[in-house]
Tab-separated table of C-alpha atoms in Angstrom:
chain	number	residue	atom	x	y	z
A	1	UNK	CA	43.233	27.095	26.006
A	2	UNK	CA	42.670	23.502	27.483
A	3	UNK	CA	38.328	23.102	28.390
A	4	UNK	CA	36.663	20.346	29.603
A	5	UNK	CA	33.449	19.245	30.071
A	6	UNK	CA	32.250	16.340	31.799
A	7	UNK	CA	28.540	14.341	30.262
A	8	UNK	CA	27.448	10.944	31.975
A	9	UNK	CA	24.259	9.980	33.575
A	10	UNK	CA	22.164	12.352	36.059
A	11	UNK	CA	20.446	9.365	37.814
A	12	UNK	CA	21.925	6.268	39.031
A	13	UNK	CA	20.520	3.728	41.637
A	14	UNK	CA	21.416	2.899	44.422
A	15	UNK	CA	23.956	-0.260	44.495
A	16	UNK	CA	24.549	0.504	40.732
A	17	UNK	CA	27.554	2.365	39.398
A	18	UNK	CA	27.969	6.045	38.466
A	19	UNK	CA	30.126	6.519	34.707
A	20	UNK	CA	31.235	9.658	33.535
A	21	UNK	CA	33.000	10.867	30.657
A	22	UNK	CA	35.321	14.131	30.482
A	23	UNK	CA	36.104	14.977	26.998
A	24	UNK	CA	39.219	17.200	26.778
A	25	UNK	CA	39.085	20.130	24.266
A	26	UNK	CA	42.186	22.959	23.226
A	27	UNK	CA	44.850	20.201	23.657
A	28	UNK	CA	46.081	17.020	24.125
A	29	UNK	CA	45.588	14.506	27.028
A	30	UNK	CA	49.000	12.968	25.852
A	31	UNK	CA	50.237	16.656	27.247
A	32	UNK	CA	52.452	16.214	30.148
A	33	UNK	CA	49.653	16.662	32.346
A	34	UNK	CA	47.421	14.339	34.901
A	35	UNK	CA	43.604	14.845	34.329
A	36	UNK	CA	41.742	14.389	37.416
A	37	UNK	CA	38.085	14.093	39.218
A	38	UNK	CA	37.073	15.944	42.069
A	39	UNK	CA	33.531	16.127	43.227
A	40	UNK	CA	30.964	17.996	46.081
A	41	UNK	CA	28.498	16.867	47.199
A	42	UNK	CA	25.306	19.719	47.931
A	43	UNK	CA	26.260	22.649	49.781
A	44	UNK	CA	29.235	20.864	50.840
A	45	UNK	CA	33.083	20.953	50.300
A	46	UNK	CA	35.397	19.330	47.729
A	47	UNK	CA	36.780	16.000	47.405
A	48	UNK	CA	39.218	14.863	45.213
A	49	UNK	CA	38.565	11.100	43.752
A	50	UNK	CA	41.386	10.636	41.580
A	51	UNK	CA	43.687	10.722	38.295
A	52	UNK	CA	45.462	9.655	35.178
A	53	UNK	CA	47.860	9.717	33.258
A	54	UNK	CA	47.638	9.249	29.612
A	55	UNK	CA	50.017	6.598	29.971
A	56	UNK	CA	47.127	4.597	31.870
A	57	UNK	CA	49.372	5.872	35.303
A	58	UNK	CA	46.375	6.262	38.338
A	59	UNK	CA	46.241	7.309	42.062
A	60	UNK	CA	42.709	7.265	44.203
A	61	UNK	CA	42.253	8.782	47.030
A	62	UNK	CA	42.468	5.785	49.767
A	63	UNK	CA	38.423	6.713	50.901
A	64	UNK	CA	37.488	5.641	47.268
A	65	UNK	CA	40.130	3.333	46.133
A	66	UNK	CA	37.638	0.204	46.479
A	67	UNK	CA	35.525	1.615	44.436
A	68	UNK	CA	36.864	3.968	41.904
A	69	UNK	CA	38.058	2.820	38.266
A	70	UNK	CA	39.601	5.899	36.267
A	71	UNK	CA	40.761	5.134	32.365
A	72	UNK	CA	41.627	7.285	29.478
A	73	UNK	CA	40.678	6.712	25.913
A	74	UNK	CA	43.416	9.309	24.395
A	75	UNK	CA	41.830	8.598	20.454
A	76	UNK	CA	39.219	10.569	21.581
A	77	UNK	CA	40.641	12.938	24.150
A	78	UNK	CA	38.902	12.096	26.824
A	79	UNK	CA	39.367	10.190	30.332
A	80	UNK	CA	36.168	8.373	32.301
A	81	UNK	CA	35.374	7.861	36.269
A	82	UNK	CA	33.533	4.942	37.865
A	83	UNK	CA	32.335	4.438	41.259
A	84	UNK	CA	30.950	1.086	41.987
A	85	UNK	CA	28.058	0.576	44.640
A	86	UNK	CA	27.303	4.045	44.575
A	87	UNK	CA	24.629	5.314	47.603
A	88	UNK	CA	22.562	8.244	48.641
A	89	UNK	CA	26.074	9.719	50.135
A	90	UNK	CA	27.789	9.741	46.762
A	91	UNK	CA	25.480	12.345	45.129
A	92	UNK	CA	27.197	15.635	44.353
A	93	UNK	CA	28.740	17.292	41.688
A	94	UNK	CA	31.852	15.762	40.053
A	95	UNK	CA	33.803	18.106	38.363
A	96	UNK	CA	37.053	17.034	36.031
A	97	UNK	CA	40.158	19.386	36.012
A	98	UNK	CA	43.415	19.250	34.865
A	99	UNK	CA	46.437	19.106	37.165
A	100	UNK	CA	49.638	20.172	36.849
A	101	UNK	CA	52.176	17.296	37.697
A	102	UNK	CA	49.973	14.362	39.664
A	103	UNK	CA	49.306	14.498	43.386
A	104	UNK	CA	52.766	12.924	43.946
A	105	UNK	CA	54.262	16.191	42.994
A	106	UNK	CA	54.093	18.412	45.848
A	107	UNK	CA	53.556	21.514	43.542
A	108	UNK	CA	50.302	20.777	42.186
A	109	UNK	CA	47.139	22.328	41.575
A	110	UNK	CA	43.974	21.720	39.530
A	111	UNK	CA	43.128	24.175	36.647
A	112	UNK	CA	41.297	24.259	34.669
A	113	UNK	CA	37.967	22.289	35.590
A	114	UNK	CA	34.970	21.480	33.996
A	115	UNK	CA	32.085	22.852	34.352
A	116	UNK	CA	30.471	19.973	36.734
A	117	UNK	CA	27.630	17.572	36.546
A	118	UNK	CA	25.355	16.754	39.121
A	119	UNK	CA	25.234	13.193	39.490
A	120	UNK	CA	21.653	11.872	42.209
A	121	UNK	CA	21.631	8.905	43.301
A	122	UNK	CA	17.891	7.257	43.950
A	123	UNK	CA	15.499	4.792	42.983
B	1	UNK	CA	45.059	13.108	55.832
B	2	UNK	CA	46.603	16.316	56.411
B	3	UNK	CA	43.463	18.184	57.678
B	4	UNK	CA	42.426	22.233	56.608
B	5	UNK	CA	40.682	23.987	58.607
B	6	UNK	CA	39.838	27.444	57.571
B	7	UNK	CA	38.211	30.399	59.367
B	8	UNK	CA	36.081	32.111	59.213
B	9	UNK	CA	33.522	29.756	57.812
B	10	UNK	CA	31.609	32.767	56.516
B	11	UNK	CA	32.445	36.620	56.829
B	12	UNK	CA	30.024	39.279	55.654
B	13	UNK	CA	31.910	42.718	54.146
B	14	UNK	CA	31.320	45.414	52.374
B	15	UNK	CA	32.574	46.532	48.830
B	16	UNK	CA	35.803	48.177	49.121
B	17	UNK	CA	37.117	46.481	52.208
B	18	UNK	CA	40.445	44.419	52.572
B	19	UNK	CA	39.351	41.134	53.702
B	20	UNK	CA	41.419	38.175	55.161
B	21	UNK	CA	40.515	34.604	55.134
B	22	UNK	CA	42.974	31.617	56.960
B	23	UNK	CA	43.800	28.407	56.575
B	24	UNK	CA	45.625	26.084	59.538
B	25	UNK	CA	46.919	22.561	57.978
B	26	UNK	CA	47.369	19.624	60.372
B	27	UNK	CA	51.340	19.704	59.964
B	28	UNK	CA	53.213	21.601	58.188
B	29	UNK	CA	52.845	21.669	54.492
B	30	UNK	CA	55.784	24.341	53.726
B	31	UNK	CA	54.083	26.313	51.074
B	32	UNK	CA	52.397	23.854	49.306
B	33	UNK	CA	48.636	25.435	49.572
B	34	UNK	CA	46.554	26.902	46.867
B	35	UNK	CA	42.996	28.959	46.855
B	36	UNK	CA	40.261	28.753	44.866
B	37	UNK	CA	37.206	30.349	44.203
B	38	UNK	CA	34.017	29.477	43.790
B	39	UNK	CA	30.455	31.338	42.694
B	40	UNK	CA	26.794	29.790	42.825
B	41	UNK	CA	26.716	26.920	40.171
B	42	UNK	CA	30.045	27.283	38.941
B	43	UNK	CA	33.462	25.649	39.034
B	44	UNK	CA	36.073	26.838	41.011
B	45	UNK	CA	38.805	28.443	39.589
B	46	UNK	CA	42.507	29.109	40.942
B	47	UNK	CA	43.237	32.207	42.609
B	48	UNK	CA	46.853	31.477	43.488
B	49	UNK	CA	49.118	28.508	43.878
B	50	UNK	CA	52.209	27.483	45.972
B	51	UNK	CA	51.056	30.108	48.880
B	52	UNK	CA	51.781	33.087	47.476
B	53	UNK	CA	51.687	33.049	43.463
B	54	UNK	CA	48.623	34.639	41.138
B	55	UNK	CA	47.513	32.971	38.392
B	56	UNK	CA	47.322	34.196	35.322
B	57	UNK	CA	44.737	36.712	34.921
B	58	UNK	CA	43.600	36.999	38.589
B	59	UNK	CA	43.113	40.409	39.962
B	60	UNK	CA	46.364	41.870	41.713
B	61	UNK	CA	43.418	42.695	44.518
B	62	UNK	CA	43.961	39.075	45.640
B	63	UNK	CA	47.354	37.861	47.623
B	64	UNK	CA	48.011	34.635	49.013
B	65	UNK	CA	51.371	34.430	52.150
B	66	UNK	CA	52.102	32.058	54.523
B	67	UNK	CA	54.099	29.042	54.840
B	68	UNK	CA	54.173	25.700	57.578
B	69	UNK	CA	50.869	25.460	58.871
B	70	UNK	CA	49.425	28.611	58.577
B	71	UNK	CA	48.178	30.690	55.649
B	72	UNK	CA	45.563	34.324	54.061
B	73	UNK	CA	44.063	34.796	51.270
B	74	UNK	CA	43.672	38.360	51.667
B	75	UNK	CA	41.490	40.461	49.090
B	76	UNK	CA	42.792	44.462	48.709
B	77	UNK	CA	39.520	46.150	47.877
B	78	UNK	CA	36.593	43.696	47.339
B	79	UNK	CA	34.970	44.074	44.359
B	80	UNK	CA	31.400	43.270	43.392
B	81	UNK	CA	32.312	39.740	41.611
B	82	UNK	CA	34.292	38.792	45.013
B	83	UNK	CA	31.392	37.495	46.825
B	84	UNK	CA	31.995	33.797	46.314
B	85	UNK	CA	33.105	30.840	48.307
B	86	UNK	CA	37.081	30.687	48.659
B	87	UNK	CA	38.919	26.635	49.215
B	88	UNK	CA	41.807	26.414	49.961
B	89	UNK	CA	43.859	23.188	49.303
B	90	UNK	CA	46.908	21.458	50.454
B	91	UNK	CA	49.458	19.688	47.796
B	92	UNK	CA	51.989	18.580	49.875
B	93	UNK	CA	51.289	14.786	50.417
B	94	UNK	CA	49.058	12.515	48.804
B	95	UNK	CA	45.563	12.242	48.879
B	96	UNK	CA	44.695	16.342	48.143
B	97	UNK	CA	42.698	17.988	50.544
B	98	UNK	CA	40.476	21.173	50.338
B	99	UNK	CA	39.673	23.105	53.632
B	100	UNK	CA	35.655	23.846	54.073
B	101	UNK	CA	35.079	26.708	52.802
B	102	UNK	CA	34.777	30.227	53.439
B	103	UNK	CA	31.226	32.019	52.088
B	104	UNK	CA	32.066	35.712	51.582
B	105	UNK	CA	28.876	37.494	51.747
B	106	UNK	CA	27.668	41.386	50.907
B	107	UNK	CA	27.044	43.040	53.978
């Protein structure tokens, strides 16, 4: 079945930008499938950033949109998140996961995930 | 944003008891709301999707109903490995949106 597992940087400064990598494993990004990243900060809830399509096809969740550049590289399975100008408030975990059909489809839902990174932010 | 809410924010129960956890959207959202759960350090996982459907290879224990506004999770008989933190999130409009949280704890 379809894992995932995200790798990137633990430590990023302030101002800088965060970059993470999810590599896709058990199948195909080129599936019919949107690939997306959702992230919590500690001891908090869940926020969803954004996703892809393999066809290059994005939405980002209007909060982020400024800052948030998702891309897929499908000749190695794998899609990548950035967040520009990152702070102190976006430290958390940021999980990848799969969804079904894209946000725009009403029936949606994200399985499976990854297994989460924890991304700090501090000089 | 369509806003969750969910309630109890934390509920403390014993093994073997049926336990019911809601979620309230903003507006209606027909029944486009799924759960998740979530342990200590790990991932969440989907527990059932469009209200009232089980994923594959989820417990029968667990049951999702509701539709509009209003929605349970309910648990059966609460097993051991249901202590956990339970999301649920709507999919009915655009950005996705996960209620806060519900920590089920041993009592």
């Amino acid at each position: 079945q379809v894992q995932l597992q995200e790798s990137g940087p633990g430590l990023v400064k302030p101002s800088g930008t965060l970059s993470l990598t999810c590599a896709v494993s058990g199948g195909s990004i080129s599936s019919s499938n949107w690939w997306s990243w959702v992230r919590q900060p500690p001891g908090k809830g869940l926020e969803w950033i954004g996703e892809i399509y393999h066809s290059g096809s994005t939405n980002y969740n209007p909060s982020l949109k400024s800052r948030v550049t998702i891309s897929v590289d499908k000749s190695k399975n794998q899609f990548s998140l950035k967040l520009s100008s990152v702070t102190a408030a976006d430290t958390a975990v940021y999980y990848c996961a799969r969804d079904l059909e894209g946000v725009v489809a009403a029936y949606n839902w994200f399985d499976p995930w990854g297994q989460g990174t924890l991304v700090t932010v501090s000089s | 944003d369509i806003q969750m809410t969910q309630s109890p924010s934390s509920l403390s129960a014993s093994v073997g008891d049926r336990v019911t956890i809601t979620c309230r959207a903003s507006q209606s959202i027909s029944s486009y709301l799924n759960w998740y759960q979530q342990k200590p350090g790990k991932a969440p996982k989907l527990l059932i999707y469009a209200a009232s459907s089980l994923q594959s290879g989820v417990p029968s224990r667990f049951s999702g109903s509701g539709s509009g506004t209003d929605f349970t999770l309910t648990i059966s008989s609460l097993q051991p490995e249901d202590f956990a933190t339970y999301y649920c999130q709507q999919s009915y409009s655009t950005p996705p949106v996960f209620g806060q949280g519900t920590k089920l704890e041993i009592k």
